Tab-separated table of C-alpha atoms in Angstrom:
chain	number	residue	atom	x	y	z
A	12	MET	CA	88.764	-27.350	12.430
A	13	LYS	CA	85.899	-26.860	9.976
A	14	THR	CA	85.117	-30.551	10.171
A	15	THR	CA	85.002	-30.373	13.968
A	16	PHE	CA	82.692	-27.364	13.865
A	17	ILE	CA	80.309	-29.064	11.462
A	18	LYS	CA	80.374	-32.184	13.601
A	19	TYR	CA	79.369	-30.286	16.747
A	20	LYS	CA	77.291	-27.552	15.113
A	21	LYS	CA	73.968	-29.079	16.059
A	22	LEU	CA	75.126	-29.657	19.640
A	23	LEU	CA	76.353	-26.054	19.919
A	24	ILE	CA	73.056	-24.725	18.617
A	25	ILE	CA	71.091	-26.806	21.105
A	26	PHE	CA	73.425	-25.725	23.903
A	27	SER	CA	73.036	-22.048	22.951
A	28	ILE	CA	69.262	-22.300	22.776
A	29	LEU	CA	69.142	-23.791	26.275
A	30	PHE	CA	72.055	-22.069	28.010
A	31	ILE	CA	71.598	-18.441	26.972
A	32	PRO	CA	67.958	-18.170	28.161
A	33	LEU	CA	68.868	-19.988	31.390
A	34	MET	CA	71.723	-17.558	32.006
A	35	PHE	CA	69.408	-14.630	31.324
A	36	ILE	CA	66.672	-15.690	33.750
A	37	SER	CA	69.333	-16.553	36.365
A	38	ILE	CA	70.959	-13.110	36.219
A	39	TYR	CA	68.358	-10.542	35.159
A	40	ARG	CA	66.622	-9.008	38.179
A	41	ILE	CA	63.074	-7.700	38.408
A	42	GLU	CA	61.287	-5.513	40.938
A	43	TYR	CA	59.743	-8.280	43.017
A	44	THR	CA	60.373	-9.497	46.558
A	45	PHE	CA	60.835	-13.145	47.545
A	46	VAL	CA	59.807	-14.237	51.087
A	47	ALA	CA	60.661	-17.792	52.182
A	48	PRO	CA	60.656	-19.736	55.474
A	49	GLY	CA	63.654	-18.941	57.658
A	50	PHE	CA	64.776	-19.778	61.189
A	51	ASN	CA	63.709	-19.934	64.818
A	52	ASP	CA	66.439	-18.107	66.725
A	53	ASP	CA	67.091	-18.955	70.384
A	54	ILE	CA	66.947	-15.588	72.187
A	55	SER	CA	69.482	-16.689	74.798
A	56	TYR	CA	72.113	-16.542	72.038
A	57	PHE	CA	71.753	-12.775	71.577
A	58	ILE	CA	70.277	-11.457	74.842
A	59	ILE	CA	72.192	-12.428	77.968
A	60	ILE	CA	70.773	-11.481	81.360
A	61	ASP	CA	73.435	-11.683	84.049
A	62	GLU	CA	72.412	-14.078	86.820
A	63	GLY	CA	69.236	-14.873	84.906
A	64	SER	CA	67.022	-17.755	86.037
A	65	ASP	CA	67.414	-21.213	84.565
A	66	THR	CA	64.151	-22.245	82.937
A	67	ASN	CA	63.487	-25.640	81.450
A	68	SER	CA	61.900	-24.036	78.376
A	69	THR	CA	63.426	-22.034	75.540
A	70	PHE	CA	62.206	-18.856	73.848
A	71	HIS	CA	62.645	-18.129	70.139
A	72	THR	CA	62.044	-15.361	67.642
A	73	THR	CA	61.186	-16.266	64.040
A	74	SER	CA	62.927	-14.830	61.005
A	75	VAL	CA	62.149	-15.260	57.316
A	76	LEU	CA	64.366	-15.086	54.251
A	77	VAL	CA	63.669	-11.957	52.211
A	78	GLN	CA	65.294	-10.881	48.978
A	79	ASP	CA	64.471	-7.765	46.990
A	80	LYS	CA	65.059	-7.489	43.241
A	81	ILE	CA	64.915	-11.216	42.606
A	82	THR	CA	65.914	-12.947	39.379
A	83	ILE	CA	63.372	-14.211	36.868
A	84	LEU	CA	64.368	-17.776	37.833
A	85	GLN	CA	63.627	-17.053	41.509
A	86	TYR	CA	60.296	-15.565	40.488
A	87	LEU	CA	59.374	-18.677	38.474
A	88	VAL	CA	60.435	-21.046	41.256
A	89	GLY	CA	58.774	-18.939	43.958
A	90	THR	CA	55.404	-18.709	42.243
A	91	GLN	CA	55.263	-22.507	42.048
A	92	GLY	CA	55.876	-23.127	45.755
A	93	ASP	CA	53.246	-23.099	48.512
A	94	SER	CA	55.703	-21.969	51.185
A	95	VAL	CA	57.057	-18.946	49.312
A	96	THR	CA	55.444	-15.558	48.682
A	97	VAL	CA	56.467	-13.474	45.687
A	98	LYS	CA	55.129	-9.932	45.504
A	99	GLU	CA	55.727	-6.865	43.402
A	100	PHE	CA	57.556	-3.908	44.923
A	101	PRO	CA	55.142	-1.522	46.671
A	102	LYS	CA	54.557	1.725	44.810
A	103	TYR	CA	56.433	3.751	47.439
A	104	TYR	CA	59.674	1.952	46.473
A	105	GLU	CA	59.789	4.305	43.498
A	106	ASN	CA	60.352	7.245	45.862
A	107	ILE	CA	63.022	5.910	48.227
A	108	ASP	CA	66.614	4.732	48.230
A	109	ILE	CA	66.256	0.941	48.544
A	110	ASP	CA	69.422	0.783	50.673
A	111	ASP	CA	67.651	2.939	53.260
A	112	LEU	CA	65.303	0.020	53.947
A	113	ASN	CA	68.225	-1.867	55.517
A	114	ILE	CA	69.030	1.124	57.714
A	115	MET	CA	65.382	1.334	58.773
A	116	SER	CA	65.320	-2.399	59.496
A	117	TYR	CA	68.250	-2.166	61.908
A	118	LEU	CA	66.831	0.939	63.580
A	119	MET	CA	63.645	-1.049	64.149
A	120	LYS	CA	65.677	-3.913	65.558
A	121	ASP	CA	67.533	-1.619	67.994
A	122	ASP	CA	64.242	-0.126	69.137
A	123	SER	CA	62.748	-3.613	69.502
A	124	LEU	CA	65.592	-4.752	71.760
A	125	ALA	CA	65.416	-1.650	73.956
A	126	THR	CA	61.619	-1.784	74.205
A	127	SER	CA	61.767	-5.493	75.055
A	128	LEU	CA	64.096	-4.716	77.938
A	129	VAL	CA	61.730	-2.016	79.202
A	130	VAL	CA	58.678	-4.302	79.065
A	131	GLY	CA	60.386	-7.421	80.384
A	132	ILE	CA	62.197	-5.703	83.249
A	133	ARG	CA	59.368	-3.385	84.348
A	134	ASN	CA	56.897	-6.253	84.569
A	135	THR	CA	59.131	-8.043	87.065
A	136	GLY	CA	59.312	-4.982	89.338
A	137	PHE	CA	62.940	-4.113	88.664
A	138	LEU	CA	63.904	-0.544	87.800
A	139	ILE	CA	64.679	0.628	84.285
A	140	ASP	CA	64.823	4.202	82.971
A	141	SER	CA	64.364	4.988	79.282
A	142	ASN	CA	63.403	7.668	76.774
A	143	THR	CA	61.197	7.179	73.736
A	144	TYR	CA	61.577	9.562	70.782
A	145	PHE	CA	59.457	10.291	67.724
A	146	THR	CA	62.079	9.354	65.138
A	147	VAL	CA	62.769	9.511	61.406
A	148	TYR	CA	62.959	5.933	60.097
A	149	LEU	CA	62.758	6.511	56.336
A	150	THR	CA	62.853	9.473	53.942
A	151	TYR	CA	61.259	9.864	50.502
A	152	ASP	CA	62.309	11.756	47.387
A	153	ASN	CA	59.798	14.543	48.047
A	154	LEU	CA	61.401	15.502	51.382
A	155	THR	CA	62.786	19.049	51.482
A	156	PRO	CA	66.557	18.784	50.730
A	157	ASP	CA	69.043	19.293	53.588
A	158	SER	CA	66.395	18.920	56.278
A	159	LEU	CA	65.523	15.693	58.110
A	160	VAL	CA	67.642	12.528	57.858
A	161	ILE	CA	67.149	8.954	59.050
A	162	GLY	CA	67.796	8.701	62.783
A	163	ASP	CA	66.780	12.255	63.675
A	164	LYS	CA	64.834	12.370	66.955
A	165	VAL	CA	62.019	14.906	66.943
A	166	LEU	CA	61.750	17.134	70.013
A	167	GLU	CA	59.139	19.599	68.714
A	168	ILE	CA	57.026	20.189	65.603
A	169	ASN	CA	56.071	23.864	65.295
A	170	GLY	CA	56.718	24.168	69.023
A	171	ARG	CA	54.430	21.231	69.878
A	172	THR	CA	55.138	17.828	71.407
A	173	ASP	CA	51.858	16.163	70.415
A	174	PHE	CA	53.652	15.036	67.272
A	175	GLU	CA	50.993	13.116	65.385
A	176	ASP	CA	48.348	15.806	65.908
A	177	ALA	CA	50.886	18.472	64.986
A	178	LEU	CA	51.559	16.705	61.689
A	179	ASP	CA	47.828	16.521	60.978
A	180	ASP	CA	47.617	20.292	61.387
A	181	VAL	CA	50.422	21.105	58.932
A	182	ILE	CA	49.170	23.101	55.940
A	183	CYS	CA	50.246	21.935	52.494
A	184	GLY	CA	52.929	24.152	50.975
A	185	GLU	CA	53.876	25.896	54.210
A	186	ASP	CA	57.070	25.613	56.261
A	187	THR	CA	57.067	23.298	59.255
A	188	GLU	CA	59.706	23.864	61.915
A	189	TYR	CA	61.241	20.745	63.452
A	190	LYS	CA	63.374	20.867	66.571
A	191	ILE	CA	65.453	17.686	66.437
A	192	LEU	CA	68.240	15.823	68.169
A	193	ARG	CA	70.844	14.588	65.698
A	194	GLY	CA	73.451	12.636	67.601
A	195	GLU	CA	74.177	14.893	70.584
A	196	GLU	CA	73.324	18.157	68.795
A	197	GLU	CA	69.995	19.985	68.896
A	198	LEU	CA	69.042	21.540	65.535
A	199	ILE	CA	66.201	23.449	63.929
A	200	VAL	CA	65.260	22.365	60.384
A	201	ASN	CA	62.425	23.512	58.142
A	202	VAL	CA	60.396	21.191	55.945
A	203	VAL	CA	57.787	22.028	53.317
A	204	GLN	CA	55.036	19.517	52.576
A	205	ASN	CA	54.701	19.405	48.815
A	206	GLU	CA	51.642	18.257	46.906
A	207	LEU	CA	52.251	15.159	44.801
A	208	ASP	CA	50.653	14.048	41.540
A	209	ASP	CA	48.033	11.999	43.369
A	210	GLU	CA	46.996	15.161	45.252
A	211	THR	CA	48.348	13.977	48.582
A	212	CYS	CA	50.631	16.293	50.507
A	213	PRO	CA	53.040	14.222	52.629
A	214	THR	CA	56.093	15.370	54.561
A	215	GLY	CA	58.303	12.825	52.807
A	216	VAL	CA	59.163	11.029	56.042
A	217	TYR	CA	58.135	7.820	57.803
A	218	PHE	CA	58.123	8.436	61.562
A	219	ASP	CA	57.866	5.912	64.374
A	220	TYR	CA	58.922	5.706	68.003
A	221	PHE	CA	62.446	4.761	69.106
A	222	THR	CA	63.376	3.759	72.660
A	223	GLU	CA	66.758	4.193	74.339
A	224	ILE	CA	67.792	2.771	77.711
A	225	ASN	CA	69.302	5.265	80.150
A	226	SER	CA	69.897	2.984	83.130
A	227	THR	CA	68.654	-0.192	84.799
A	228	GLU	CA	69.525	-2.258	87.821
A	229	ILE	CA	69.641	-5.377	85.607
A	230	ASP	CA	72.945	-6.207	83.928
A	231	TYR	CA	72.569	-7.492	80.388
A	232	THR	CA	74.535	-8.022	77.193
A	233	LEU	CA	73.222	-7.765	73.623
A	234	ILE	CA	74.998	-9.806	70.944
A	235	GLU	CA	74.918	-8.453	67.371
A	236	THR	CA	73.067	-10.612	64.832
A	237	ASP	CA	72.283	-10.320	61.118
A	238	THR	CA	68.524	-10.299	61.673
A	239	GLY	CA	66.765	-6.944	61.366
A	240	GLY	CA	63.269	-5.635	61.925
A	241	PRO	CA	60.980	-5.222	64.945
A	242	SER	CA	59.028	-8.487	64.923
A	243	GLY	CA	61.013	-10.143	67.728
A	244	GLY	CA	59.749	-7.645	70.315
A	245	LEU	CA	57.097	-9.786	71.985
A	246	MET	CA	59.251	-12.887	72.339
A	247	GLN	CA	62.292	-10.944	73.515
A	248	SER	CA	60.129	-9.351	76.236
A	249	LEU	CA	58.860	-12.767	77.348
A	250	TYR	CA	62.371	-14.204	77.449
A	251	ILE	CA	63.669	-11.294	79.543
A	252	TYR	CA	60.693	-11.575	81.903
A	253	TYR	CA	61.248	-15.288	82.449
A	254	GLN	CA	64.954	-14.713	83.055
A	255	LEU	CA	64.010	-12.526	86.026
A	256	VAL	CA	61.290	-14.643	87.659
A	257	ASP	CA	61.484	-18.108	89.170
A	258	THR	CA	59.316	-20.546	87.286
A	259	ASN	CA	59.241	-24.034	85.871
A	260	PHE	CA	56.881	-25.166	83.163
A	261	GLU	CA	55.152	-28.524	83.276
A	262	GLU	CA	57.267	-29.612	80.304
A	263	ASP	CA	60.379	-28.503	78.420
A	264	PHE	CA	58.521	-26.247	76.019
A	265	LYS	CA	59.959	-24.714	72.877
A	266	ILE	CA	58.153	-21.366	72.885
A	267	ALA	CA	58.243	-19.080	69.855
A	268	GLY	CA	56.199	-16.339	68.291
A	269	THR	CA	56.171	-13.049	66.479
A	270	GLY	CA	54.886	-9.535	67.013
A	271	THR	CA	56.176	-6.065	67.722
A	272	ILE	CA	55.971	-4.590	71.224
A	273	ASN	CA	55.649	-1.031	72.517
A	274	VAL	CA	56.582	0.327	75.952
A	275	ASP	CA	52.998	-0.172	77.151
A	276	GLY	CA	53.184	-3.893	76.354
A	277	GLU	CA	50.866	-3.704	73.352
A	278	VAL	CA	51.581	-6.178	70.559
A	279	GLY	CA	51.682	-5.052	66.924
A	280	SER	CA	51.274	-6.871	63.632
A	281	ILE	CA	54.131	-8.070	61.417
A	282	GLY	CA	54.786	-9.329	57.886
A	283	GLY	CA	55.683	-12.773	56.558
A	284	ILE	CA	53.260	-14.582	58.863
A	285	LYS	CA	52.743	-17.491	56.459
A	286	GLN	CA	56.456	-18.277	56.305
A	287	LYS	CA	56.858	-17.842	60.061
A	288	ILE	CA	54.169	-20.416	60.832
A	289	ILE	CA	55.705	-22.881	58.366
A	290	THR	CA	59.193	-22.258	59.827
A	291	SER	CA	58.021	-22.912	63.374
A	292	ALA	CA	56.043	-26.023	62.508
A	293	ARG	CA	59.105	-27.442	60.751
A	294	ASN	CA	61.232	-26.655	63.825
A	295	LYS	CA	58.916	-28.533	66.221
A	296	VAL	CA	57.838	-25.482	68.217
A	297	ASP	CA	55.363	-26.317	71.011
A	298	ILE	CA	53.695	-22.926	71.588
A	299	TYR	CA	53.528	-20.129	69.036
A	300	PHE	CA	52.247	-16.606	69.794
A	301	VAL	CA	50.741	-14.486	67.013
A	302	PRO	CA	49.247	-10.968	67.117
A	303	HIS	CA	45.432	-11.147	67.137
A	304	LEU	CA	44.197	-7.569	66.884
A	305	SER	CA	40.925	-7.904	64.956
A	306	ASP	CA	38.639	-10.352	63.179
A	307	ASP	CA	39.582	-8.925	59.795
A	308	SER	CA	40.843	-11.379	57.170
A	309	SER	CA	44.189	-9.542	57.097
A	310	ASP	CA	44.767	-9.987	60.836
A	311	ASN	CA	47.975	-11.909	61.590
A	312	TYR	CA	46.207	-14.574	63.647
A	313	ILE	CA	43.474	-15.098	61.049
A	314	GLU	CA	46.081	-15.504	58.297
A	315	ALA	CA	48.236	-17.718	60.522
A	316	LEU	CA	45.285	-19.971	61.370
A	317	GLU	CA	44.556	-20.500	57.687
A	318	VAL	CA	48.124	-21.721	57.104
A	319	TYR	CA	48.216	-23.641	60.393
A	320	ASN	CA	45.164	-25.700	59.400
A	321	THR	CA	47.005	-26.998	56.331
A	322	LEU	CA	49.983	-28.278	58.329
A	323	ASN	CA	50.571	-31.549	60.109
A	324	THR	CA	51.734	-30.137	63.435
A	325	GLU	CA	51.016	-30.378	67.156
A	326	MET	CA	52.159	-26.788	67.684
A	327	GLU	CA	49.710	-24.677	69.707
A	328	LEU	CA	48.812	-21.438	67.922
A	329	VAL	CA	47.926	-18.702	70.417
A	330	GLY	CA	46.526	-15.324	69.406
A	331	ILE	CA	47.280	-12.410	71.762
A	332	SER	CA	47.186	-8.602	71.684
A	333	THR	CA	49.290	-7.724	74.733
A	334	PHE	CA	52.356	-8.909	76.609
A	335	GLN	CA	50.162	-9.648	79.647
A	336	GLU	CA	47.906	-11.969	77.633
A	337	ALA	CA	50.973	-14.011	76.663
A	338	ILE	CA	52.090	-14.166	80.307
A	339	ASP	CA	48.601	-15.206	81.398
A	340	TYR	CA	48.609	-18.030	78.878
A	341	LEU	CA	52.046	-19.256	79.952
A	342	VAL	CA	50.985	-19.195	83.607
A	343	THR	CA	48.373	-21.815	82.724
A	344	ARG	CA	51.116	-23.940	81.155
A	345	GLU	CA	53.309	-23.635	84.239
A	346	SER	CA	50.614	-25.425	86.250
A	347	GLY	CA	49.587	-27.708	83.401
A	348	ASP	CA	46.027	-26.335	83.330
A	349	GLY	CA	45.768	-24.932	79.804
A	350	ASN	CA	45.853	-26.476	76.377
A	351	GLU	CA	44.393	-24.505	73.488
């Protein structure tokens, strides 16, 4: 036994020197996020419009692969790749339950689907009735205990329905009365805005709007998927629209894009634009829509164009700010007139 140990001692030492550090960097997690190229998802797989039109083109949303609390090995690999973004957790992560981000993501997805139906159906002249609520999407540690929770729909703030202005008028340290809808029950809760160390005085809540469908003359089915977030809104709206109108494009286009949508058809910015452009170029997309809301360097279209110019692709990159601008562009492709 001793002879065997001596014989393999050097090999065991070398193995330990190599294996133990490798195990450590493969297991130990750090507070960084890893964003990598993902998939182009055919919308017809998860939104089904009964008796929808047959179009010779397909519509796709774009998802990216995101992982929070990555390992040291993932960090090292990610920082060496051009297609991957590695970034440190935002400061606000210190004041939330990380698991709540998943809940928020799926709330955003549900809102995105409902809003897409509103925009797509209304723009074809069919009837659809909906409500949009000012809603709690995320709560922070400084929120008054036993008050607001994720999913609460705000009906009044201090008796007012101009919610954003009402929040601006809240005085630090004083009670704010919220009339909310939680499930089917109306409640009154009180929240105190508390001053933080950095001398800000936030409520401790992230609010955004949430749309629910009441009724529509269009029959549809939504299929559950694992993808969360609101960034499919624009493309879902376009797909629904083109399911309800008769059209044929000049070619069999693979149409994709990204961008949130609100009930007025306005497009909003998204994250992960670099990886979404790379994903779509790899998947041979023909037309790709991107939010173009300003000429600032952080604008989605400006960032997308920078990545696009490094790729060997024939994909058309189209910057838009509204649903109607996307429709107008596609109308030119129906007749074969446009080519950006």
